[in-house]
PDB file of C-alpha atoms in Angstrom:
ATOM      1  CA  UNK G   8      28.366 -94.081  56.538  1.00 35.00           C
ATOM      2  CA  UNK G   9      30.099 -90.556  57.307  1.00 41.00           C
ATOM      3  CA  UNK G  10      31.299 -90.035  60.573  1.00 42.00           C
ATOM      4  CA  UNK G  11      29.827 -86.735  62.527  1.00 47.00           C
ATOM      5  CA  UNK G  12      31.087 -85.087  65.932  1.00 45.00           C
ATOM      6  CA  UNK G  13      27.713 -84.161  67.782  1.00 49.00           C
ATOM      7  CA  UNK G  14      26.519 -80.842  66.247  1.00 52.00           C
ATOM      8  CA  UNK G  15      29.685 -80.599  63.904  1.00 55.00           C
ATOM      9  CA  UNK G  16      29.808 -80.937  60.121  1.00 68.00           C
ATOM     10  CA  UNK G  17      30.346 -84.921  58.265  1.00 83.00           C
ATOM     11  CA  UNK G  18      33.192 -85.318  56.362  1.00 91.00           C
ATOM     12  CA  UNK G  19      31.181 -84.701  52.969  1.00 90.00           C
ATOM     13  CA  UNK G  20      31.034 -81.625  54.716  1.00 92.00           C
ATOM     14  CA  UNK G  21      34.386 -80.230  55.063  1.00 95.00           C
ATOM     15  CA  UNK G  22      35.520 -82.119  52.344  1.00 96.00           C
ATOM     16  CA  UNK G  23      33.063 -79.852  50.119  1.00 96.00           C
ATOM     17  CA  UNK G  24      33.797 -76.774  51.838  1.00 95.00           C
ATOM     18  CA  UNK G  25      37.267 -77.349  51.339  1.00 97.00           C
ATOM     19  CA  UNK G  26      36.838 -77.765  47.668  1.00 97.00           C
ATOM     20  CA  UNK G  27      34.692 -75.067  47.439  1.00 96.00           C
ATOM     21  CA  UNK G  28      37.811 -72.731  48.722  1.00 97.00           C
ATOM     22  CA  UNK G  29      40.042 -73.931  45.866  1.00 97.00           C
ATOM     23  CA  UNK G  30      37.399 -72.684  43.900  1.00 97.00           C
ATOM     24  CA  UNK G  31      37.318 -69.642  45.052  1.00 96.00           C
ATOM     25  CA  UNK G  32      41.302 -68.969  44.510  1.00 97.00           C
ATOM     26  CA  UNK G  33      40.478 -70.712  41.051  1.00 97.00           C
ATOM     27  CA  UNK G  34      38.227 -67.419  40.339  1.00 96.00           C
ATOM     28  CA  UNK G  35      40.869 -65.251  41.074  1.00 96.00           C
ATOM     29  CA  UNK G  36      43.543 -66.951  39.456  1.00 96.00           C
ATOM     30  CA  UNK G  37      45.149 -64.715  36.448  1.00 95.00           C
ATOM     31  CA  UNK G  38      45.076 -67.885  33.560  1.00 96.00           C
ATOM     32  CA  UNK G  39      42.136 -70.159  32.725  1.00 95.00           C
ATOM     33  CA  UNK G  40      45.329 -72.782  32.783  1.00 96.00           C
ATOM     34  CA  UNK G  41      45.605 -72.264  37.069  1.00 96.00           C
ATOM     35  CA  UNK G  42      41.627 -71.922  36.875  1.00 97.00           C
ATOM     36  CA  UNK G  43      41.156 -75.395  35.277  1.00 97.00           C
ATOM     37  CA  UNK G  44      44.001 -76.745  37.358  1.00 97.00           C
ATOM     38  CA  UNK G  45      42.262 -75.733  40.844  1.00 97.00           C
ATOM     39  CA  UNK G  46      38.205 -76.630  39.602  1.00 97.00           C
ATOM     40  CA  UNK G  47      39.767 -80.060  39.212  1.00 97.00           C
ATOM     41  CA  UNK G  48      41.919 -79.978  42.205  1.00 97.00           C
ATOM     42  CA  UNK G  49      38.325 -79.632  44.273  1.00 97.00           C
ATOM     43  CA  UNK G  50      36.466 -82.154  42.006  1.00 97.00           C
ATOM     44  CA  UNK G  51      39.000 -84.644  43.679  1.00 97.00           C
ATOM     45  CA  UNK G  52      38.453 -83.572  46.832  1.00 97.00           C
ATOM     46  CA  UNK G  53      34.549 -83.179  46.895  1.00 97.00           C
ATOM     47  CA  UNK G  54      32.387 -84.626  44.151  1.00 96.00           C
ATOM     48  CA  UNK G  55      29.617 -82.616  44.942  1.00 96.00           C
ATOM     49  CA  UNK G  56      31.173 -79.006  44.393  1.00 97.00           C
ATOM     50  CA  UNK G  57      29.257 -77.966  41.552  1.00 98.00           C
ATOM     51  CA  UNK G  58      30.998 -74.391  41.152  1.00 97.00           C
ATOM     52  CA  UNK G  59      33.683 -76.403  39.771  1.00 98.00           C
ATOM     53  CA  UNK G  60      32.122 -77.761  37.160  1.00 97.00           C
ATOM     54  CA  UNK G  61      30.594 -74.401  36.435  1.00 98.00           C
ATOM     55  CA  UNK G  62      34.077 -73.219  36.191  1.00 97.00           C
ATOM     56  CA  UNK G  63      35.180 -76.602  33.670  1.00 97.00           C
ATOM     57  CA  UNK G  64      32.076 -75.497  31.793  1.00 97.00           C
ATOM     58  CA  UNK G  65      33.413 -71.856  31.034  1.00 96.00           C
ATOM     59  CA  UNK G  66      36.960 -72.519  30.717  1.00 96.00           C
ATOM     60  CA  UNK G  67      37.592 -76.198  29.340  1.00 94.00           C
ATOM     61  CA  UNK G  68      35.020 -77.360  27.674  1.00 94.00           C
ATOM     62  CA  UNK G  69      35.493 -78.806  23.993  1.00 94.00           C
ATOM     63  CA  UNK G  70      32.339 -77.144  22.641  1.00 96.00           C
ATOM     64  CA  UNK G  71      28.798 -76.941  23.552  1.00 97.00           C
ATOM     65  CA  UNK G  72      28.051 -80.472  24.123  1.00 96.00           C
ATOM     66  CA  UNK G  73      30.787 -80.866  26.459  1.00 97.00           C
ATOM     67  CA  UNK G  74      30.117 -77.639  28.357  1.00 97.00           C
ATOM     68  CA  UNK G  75      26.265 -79.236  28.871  1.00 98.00           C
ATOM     69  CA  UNK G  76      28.074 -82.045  30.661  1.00 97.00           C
ATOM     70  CA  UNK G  77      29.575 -80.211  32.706  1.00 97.00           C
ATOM     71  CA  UNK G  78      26.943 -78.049  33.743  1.00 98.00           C
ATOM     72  CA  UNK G  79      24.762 -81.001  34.168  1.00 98.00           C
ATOM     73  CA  UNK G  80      27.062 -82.816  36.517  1.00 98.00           C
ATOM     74  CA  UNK G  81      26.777 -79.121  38.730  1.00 98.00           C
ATOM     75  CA  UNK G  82      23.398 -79.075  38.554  1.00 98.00           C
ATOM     76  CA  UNK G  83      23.425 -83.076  39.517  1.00 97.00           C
ATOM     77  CA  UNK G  84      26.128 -82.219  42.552  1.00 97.00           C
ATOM     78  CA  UNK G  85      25.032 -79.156  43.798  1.00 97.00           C
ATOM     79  CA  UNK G  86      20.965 -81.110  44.291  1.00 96.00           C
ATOM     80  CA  UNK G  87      23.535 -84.222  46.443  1.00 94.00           C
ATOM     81  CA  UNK G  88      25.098 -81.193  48.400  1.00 94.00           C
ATOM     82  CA  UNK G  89      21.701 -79.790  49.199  1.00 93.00           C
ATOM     83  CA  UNK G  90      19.292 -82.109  49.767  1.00 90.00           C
ATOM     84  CA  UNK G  91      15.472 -82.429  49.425  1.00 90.00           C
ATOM     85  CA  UNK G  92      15.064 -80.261  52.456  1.00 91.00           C
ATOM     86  CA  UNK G  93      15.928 -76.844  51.482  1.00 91.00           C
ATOM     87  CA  UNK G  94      14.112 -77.352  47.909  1.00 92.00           C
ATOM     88  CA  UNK G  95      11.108 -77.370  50.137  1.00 91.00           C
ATOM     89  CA  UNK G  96      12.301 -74.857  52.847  1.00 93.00           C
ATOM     90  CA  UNK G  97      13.963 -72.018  50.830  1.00 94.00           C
ATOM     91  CA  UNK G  98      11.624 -71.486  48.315  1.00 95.00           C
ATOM     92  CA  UNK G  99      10.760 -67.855  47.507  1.00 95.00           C
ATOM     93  CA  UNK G 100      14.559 -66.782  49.006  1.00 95.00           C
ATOM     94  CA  UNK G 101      16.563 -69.024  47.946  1.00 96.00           C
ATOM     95  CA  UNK G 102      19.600 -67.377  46.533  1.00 96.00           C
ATOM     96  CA  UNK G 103      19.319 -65.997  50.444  1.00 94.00           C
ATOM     97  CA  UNK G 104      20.990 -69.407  51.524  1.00 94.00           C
ATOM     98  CA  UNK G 105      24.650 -69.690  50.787  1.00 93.00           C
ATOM     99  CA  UNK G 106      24.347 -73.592  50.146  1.00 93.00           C
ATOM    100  CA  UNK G 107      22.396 -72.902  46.785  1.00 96.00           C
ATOM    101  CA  UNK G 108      24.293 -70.335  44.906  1.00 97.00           C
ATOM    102  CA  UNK G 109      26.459 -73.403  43.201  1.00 97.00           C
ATOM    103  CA  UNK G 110      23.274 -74.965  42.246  1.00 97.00           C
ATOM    104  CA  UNK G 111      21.674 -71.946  40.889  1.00 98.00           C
ATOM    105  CA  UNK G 112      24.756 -70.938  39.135  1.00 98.00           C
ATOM    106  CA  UNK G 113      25.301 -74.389  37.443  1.00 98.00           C
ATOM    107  CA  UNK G 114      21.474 -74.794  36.462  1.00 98.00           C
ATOM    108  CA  UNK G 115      21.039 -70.631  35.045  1.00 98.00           C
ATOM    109  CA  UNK G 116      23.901 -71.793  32.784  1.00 98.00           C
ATOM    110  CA  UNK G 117      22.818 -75.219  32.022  1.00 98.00           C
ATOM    111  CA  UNK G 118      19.398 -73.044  30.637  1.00 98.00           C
ATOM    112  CA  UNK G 119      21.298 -70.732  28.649  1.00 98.00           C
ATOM    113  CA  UNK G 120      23.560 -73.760  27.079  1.00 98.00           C
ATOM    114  CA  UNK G 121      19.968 -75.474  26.062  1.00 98.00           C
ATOM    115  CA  UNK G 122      19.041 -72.303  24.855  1.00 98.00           C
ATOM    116  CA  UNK G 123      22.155 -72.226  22.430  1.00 97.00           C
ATOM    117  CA  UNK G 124      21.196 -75.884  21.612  1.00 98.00           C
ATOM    118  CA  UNK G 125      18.051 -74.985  20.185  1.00 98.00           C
ATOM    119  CA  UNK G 126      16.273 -76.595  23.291  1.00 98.00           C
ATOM    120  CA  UNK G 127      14.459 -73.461  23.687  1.00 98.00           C
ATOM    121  CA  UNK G 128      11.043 -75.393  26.239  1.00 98.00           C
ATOM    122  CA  UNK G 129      13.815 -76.868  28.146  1.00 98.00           C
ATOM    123  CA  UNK G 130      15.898 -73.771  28.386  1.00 98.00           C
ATOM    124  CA  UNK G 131      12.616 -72.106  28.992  1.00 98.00           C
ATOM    125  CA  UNK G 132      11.856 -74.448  31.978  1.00 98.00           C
ATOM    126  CA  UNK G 133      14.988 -73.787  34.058  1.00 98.00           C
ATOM    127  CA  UNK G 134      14.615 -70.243  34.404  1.00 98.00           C
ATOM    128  CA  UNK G 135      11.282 -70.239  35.518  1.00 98.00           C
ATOM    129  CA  UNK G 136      12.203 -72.921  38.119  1.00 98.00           C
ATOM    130  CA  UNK G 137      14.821 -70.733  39.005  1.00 98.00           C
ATOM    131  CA  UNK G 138      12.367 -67.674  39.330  1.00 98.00           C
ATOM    132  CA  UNK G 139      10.063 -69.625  41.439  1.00 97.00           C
ATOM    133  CA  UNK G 140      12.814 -70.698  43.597  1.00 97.00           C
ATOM    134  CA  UNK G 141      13.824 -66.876  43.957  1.00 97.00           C
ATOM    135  CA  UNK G 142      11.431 -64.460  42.795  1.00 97.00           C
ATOM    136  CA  UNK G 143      14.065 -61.560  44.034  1.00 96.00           C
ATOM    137  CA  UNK G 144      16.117 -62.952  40.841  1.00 97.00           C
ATOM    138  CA  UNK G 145      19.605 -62.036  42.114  1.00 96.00           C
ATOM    139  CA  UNK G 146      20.897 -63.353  39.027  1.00 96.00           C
ATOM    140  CA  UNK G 147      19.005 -61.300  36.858  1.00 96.00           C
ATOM    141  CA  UNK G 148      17.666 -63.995  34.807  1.00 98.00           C
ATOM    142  CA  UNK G 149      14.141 -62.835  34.012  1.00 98.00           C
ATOM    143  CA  UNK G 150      15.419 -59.989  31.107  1.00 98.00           C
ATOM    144  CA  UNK G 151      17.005 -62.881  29.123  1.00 98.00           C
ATOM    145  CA  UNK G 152      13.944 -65.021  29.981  1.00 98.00           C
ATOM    146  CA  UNK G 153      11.781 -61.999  28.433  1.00 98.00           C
ATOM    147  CA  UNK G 154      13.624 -61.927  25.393  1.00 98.00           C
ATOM    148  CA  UNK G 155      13.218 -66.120  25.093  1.00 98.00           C
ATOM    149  CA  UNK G 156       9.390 -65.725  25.509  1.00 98.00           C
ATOM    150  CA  UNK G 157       9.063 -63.220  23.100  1.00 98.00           C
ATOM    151  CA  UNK G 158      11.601 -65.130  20.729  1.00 98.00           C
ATOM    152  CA  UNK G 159       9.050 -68.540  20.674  1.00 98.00           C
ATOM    153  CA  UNK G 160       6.091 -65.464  20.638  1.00 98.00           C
ATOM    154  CA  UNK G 161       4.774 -67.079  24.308  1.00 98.00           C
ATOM    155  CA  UNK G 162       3.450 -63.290  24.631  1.00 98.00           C
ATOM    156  CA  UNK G 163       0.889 -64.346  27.352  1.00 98.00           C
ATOM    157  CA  UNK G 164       4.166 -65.191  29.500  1.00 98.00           C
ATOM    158  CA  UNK G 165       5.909 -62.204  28.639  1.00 98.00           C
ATOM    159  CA  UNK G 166       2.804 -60.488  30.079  1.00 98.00           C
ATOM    160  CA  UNK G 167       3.078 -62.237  33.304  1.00 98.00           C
ATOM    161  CA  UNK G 168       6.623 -61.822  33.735  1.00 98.00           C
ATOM    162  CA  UNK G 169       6.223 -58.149  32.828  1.00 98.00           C
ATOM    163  CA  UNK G 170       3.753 -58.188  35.492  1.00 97.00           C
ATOM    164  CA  UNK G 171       5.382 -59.897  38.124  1.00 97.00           C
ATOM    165  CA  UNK G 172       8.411 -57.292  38.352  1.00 97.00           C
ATOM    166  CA  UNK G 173       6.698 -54.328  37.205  1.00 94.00           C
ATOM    167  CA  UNK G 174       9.004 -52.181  39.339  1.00 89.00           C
ATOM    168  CA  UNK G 175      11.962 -52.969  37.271  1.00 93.00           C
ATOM    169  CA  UNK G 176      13.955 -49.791  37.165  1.00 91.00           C
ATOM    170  CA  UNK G 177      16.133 -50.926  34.459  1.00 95.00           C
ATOM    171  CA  UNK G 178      15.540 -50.117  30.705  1.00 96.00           C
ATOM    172  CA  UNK G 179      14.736 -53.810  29.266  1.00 96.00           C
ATOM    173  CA  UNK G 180      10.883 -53.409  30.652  1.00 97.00           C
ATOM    174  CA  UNK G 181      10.067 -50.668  29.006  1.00 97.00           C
ATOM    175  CA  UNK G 182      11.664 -51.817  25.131  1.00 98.00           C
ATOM    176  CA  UNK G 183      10.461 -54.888  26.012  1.00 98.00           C
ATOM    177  CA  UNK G 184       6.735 -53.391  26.502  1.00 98.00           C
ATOM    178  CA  UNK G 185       7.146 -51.568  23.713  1.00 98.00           C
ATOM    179  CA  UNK G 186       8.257 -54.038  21.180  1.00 98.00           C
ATOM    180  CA  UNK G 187       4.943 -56.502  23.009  1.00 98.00           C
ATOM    181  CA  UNK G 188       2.560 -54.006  22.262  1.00 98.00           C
ATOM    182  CA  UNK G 189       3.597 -53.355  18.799  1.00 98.00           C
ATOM    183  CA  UNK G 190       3.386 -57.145  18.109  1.00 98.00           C
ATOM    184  CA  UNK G 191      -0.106 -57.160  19.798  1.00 97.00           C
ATOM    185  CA  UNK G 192      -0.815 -54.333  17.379  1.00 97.00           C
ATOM    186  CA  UNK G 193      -1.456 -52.086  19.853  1.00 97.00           C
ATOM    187  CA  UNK G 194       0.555 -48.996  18.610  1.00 95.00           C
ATOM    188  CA  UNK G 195      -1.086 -46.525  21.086  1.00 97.00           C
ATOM    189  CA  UNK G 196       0.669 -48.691  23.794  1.00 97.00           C
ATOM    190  CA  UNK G 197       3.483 -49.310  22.053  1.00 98.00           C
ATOM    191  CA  UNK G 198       4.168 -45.354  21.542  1.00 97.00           C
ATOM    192  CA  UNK G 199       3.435 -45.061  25.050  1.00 97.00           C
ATOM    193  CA  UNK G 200       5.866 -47.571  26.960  1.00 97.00           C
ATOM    194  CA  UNK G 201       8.635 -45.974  23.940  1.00 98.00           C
ATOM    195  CA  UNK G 202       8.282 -42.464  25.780  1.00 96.00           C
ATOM    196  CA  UNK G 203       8.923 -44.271  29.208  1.00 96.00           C
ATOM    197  CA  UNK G 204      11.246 -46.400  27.354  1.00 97.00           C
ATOM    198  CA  UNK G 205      13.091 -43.458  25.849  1.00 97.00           C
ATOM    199  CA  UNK G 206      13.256 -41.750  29.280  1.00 96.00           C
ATOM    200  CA  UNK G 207      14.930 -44.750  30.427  1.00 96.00           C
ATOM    201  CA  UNK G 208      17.701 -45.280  28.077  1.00 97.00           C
ATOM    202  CA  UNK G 209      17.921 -42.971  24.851  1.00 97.00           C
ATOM    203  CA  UNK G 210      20.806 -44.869  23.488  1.00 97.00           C
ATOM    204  CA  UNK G 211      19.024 -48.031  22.618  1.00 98.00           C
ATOM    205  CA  UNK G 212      17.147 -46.985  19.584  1.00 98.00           C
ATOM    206  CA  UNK G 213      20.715 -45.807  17.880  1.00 97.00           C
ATOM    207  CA  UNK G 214      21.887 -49.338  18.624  1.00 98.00           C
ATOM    208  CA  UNK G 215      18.809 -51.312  17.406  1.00 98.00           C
ATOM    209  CA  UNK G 216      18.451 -49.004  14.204  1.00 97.00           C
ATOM    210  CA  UNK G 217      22.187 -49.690  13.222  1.00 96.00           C
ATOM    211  CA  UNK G 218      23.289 -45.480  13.645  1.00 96.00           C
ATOM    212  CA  UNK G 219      25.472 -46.930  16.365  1.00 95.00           C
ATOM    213  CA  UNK G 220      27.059 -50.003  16.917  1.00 96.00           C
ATOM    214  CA  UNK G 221      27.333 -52.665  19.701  1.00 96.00           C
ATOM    215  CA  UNK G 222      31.305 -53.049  20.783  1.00 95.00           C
ATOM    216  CA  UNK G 223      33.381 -56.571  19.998  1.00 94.00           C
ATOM    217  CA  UNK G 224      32.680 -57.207  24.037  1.00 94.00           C
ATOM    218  CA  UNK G 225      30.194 -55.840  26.956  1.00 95.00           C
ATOM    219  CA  UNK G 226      30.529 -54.607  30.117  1.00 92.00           C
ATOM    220  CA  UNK G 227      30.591 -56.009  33.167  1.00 88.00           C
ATOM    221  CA  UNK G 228      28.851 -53.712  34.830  1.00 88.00           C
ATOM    222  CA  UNK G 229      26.174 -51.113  34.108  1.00 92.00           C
ATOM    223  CA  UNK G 230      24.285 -47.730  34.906  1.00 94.00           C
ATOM    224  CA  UNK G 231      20.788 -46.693  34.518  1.00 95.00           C
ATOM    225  CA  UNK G 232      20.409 -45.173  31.735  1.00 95.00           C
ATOM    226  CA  UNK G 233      23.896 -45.349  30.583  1.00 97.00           C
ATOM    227  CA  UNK G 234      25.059 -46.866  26.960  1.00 96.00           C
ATOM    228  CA  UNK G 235      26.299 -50.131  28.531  1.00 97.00           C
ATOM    229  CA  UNK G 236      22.849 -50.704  29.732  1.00 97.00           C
ATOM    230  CA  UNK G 237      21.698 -50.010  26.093  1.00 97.00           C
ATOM    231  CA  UNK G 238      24.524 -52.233  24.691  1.00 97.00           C
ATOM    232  CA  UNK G 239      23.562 -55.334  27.015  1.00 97.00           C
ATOM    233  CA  UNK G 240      19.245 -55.022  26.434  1.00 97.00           C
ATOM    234  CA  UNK G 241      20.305 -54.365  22.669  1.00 98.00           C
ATOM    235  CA  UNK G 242      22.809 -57.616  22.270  1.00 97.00           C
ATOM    236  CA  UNK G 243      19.692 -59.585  24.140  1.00 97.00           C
ATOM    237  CA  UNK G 244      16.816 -58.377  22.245  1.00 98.00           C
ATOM    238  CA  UNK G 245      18.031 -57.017  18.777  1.00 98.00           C
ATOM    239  CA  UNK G 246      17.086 -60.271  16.942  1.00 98.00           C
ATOM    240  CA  UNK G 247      13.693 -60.130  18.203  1.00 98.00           C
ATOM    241  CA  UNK G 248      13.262 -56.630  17.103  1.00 98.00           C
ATOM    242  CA  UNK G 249      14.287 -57.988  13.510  1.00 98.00           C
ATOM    243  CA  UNK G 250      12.375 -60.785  13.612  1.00 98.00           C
ATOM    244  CA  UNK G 251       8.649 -58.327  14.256  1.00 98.00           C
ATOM    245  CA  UNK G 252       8.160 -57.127  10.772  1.00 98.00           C
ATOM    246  CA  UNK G 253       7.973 -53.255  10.546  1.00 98.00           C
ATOM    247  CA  UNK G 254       9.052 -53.334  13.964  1.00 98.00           C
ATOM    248  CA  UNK G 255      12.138 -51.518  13.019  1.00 98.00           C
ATOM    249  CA  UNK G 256      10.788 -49.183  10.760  1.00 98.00           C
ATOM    250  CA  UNK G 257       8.055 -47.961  13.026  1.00 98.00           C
ATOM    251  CA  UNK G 258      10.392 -47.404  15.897  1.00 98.00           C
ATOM    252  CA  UNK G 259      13.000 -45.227  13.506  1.00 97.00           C
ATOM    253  CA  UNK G 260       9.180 -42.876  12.988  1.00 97.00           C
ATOM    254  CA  UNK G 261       8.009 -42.680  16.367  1.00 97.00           C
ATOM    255  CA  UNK G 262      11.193 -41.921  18.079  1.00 96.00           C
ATOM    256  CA  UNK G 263      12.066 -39.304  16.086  1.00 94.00           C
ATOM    257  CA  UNK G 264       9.957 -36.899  17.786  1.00 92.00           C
ATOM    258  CA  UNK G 265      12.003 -37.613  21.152  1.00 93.00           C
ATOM    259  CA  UNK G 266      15.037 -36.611  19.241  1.00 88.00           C
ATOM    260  CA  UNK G 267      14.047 -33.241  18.577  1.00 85.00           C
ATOM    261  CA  UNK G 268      13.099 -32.623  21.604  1.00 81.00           C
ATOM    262  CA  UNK G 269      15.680 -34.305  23.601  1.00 77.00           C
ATOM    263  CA  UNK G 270      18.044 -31.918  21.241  1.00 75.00           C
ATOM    264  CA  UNK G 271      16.065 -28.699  21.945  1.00 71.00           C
ATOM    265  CA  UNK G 272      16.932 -29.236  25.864  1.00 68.00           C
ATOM    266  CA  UNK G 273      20.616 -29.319  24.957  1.00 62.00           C
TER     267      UNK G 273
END
């Protein structure tokens, strides 16, 4: 049993938060040697701090397997730090509490290691949960869950999600429309959400039609419109493009039109 001053924090507590500081200098730290050294540092002061496991997953982990340990145990620590309560409480903002961001962090990339695994449903499963947990999707996980749904052709879902963040300013709706509606065989729509598309990012058709070329790694950050945007929706989505026969081909007719005009303007 923990002891607890009236209206204070338990030991579990500051023990956690204290752990949760060394990880903190651990993500600033220069080498992925002082990283490691600090994640473990605040796994032997708090078991529950599930940002360092996060951090063993992307730094020490002897393969895939290993790194789904890891991210396992964060997902399994950060739920003991938590508690029932504020799965209940916090739904709808729940990136909004500070408490969750381990657990969110640890289960997004426990979904994309499943992914990797060829777990795809499983994969599939935590980012919805985390989308119903917070809808305002902080983490930006629902343009990699697009391009999942489309890759097992779930295209009812990918209608839905399209749906549920139709004001998405940045360029993945739009490709990933138009890419949907060819594969529905609806080319009127499909030409249509390219010209929004288009207007949204130019430099993704170069990229998907091979005229231009992704670089070895991407940016961190991005601008509407901008070729690291293209370069990010392109290293998502490109093998779901190949995989829609005559997807390719259509799009390198119906944008051509754009081109021409886009180089008339200049």
């Amino acid at each position: 049993m923990t002891q607890q001053a009236p209206g204070g924090p338990d030991r579990a507590e500051i023990a956690l938060g204290r752990a949760q500081e060394l990880v903190y200098d651990a993500w600033e730290a220069d080498t992925d040697l002082e990283r490691v050294r600090l994640a473990k540092r605040a796994l032997a002061i708090s078991k529950q701090c599930a940002d360092a496991h996060v951090l063993l997953a992307e730094t020490s982990a002897k393969g895939i397997v290993d790194m789904r340990r890891h991210y396992e145990r964060g997902v399994a620590a950060a739920e003991a730090a938590i508690g029932r309560r504020l799965f209940e409480e916090a739904v709808g903002h729940f990136w909004g509490v500070f408490e969750t961001r381990p657990y969110m962090r640890a289960r997004a990339g426990l979904g994309e290691c499943l992914w990797d695994l060829g777990e795809r449903e499983a994969a599939i499963g935590h980012y919805r949960e985390l989308l119903r947990l917070n809808p305002n999707d902080n983490q930006g996980l629902r343009w990699t869950l697009a391009s999942w749904l489309l890759t097992v052709e779930d295209h009812d879902a990918v209608e839905k999600l399209l749906a549920a963040y139709e004001g998405d300013a940045f360029a993945d709706w739009p490709y990933t429309r138009t890419l949907l509606s060819f594969r529905q065989g609806d080319e009127v729509g499909a030409r249509g959400a390219l010209r929004k598309a288009w207007k949204a990012n130019p430099h993704v058709p170069d990229l998907l039609l091979g005229i231009t070329f992704l670089p070895v790694e991407l940016a961190e950050t991005i601008a509407f419109g901008s070729s690291e945007e293209a370069e990010v929706y392109v290293a998502r989505s490109v093998a779901n493009w190949n995989a829609t026969r005559g997807a390719l081909e259509w799009l390198d007719q119906a944008v051509r039109p754009m081109r021409r005009k886009s180089r008339k303007r200049r």
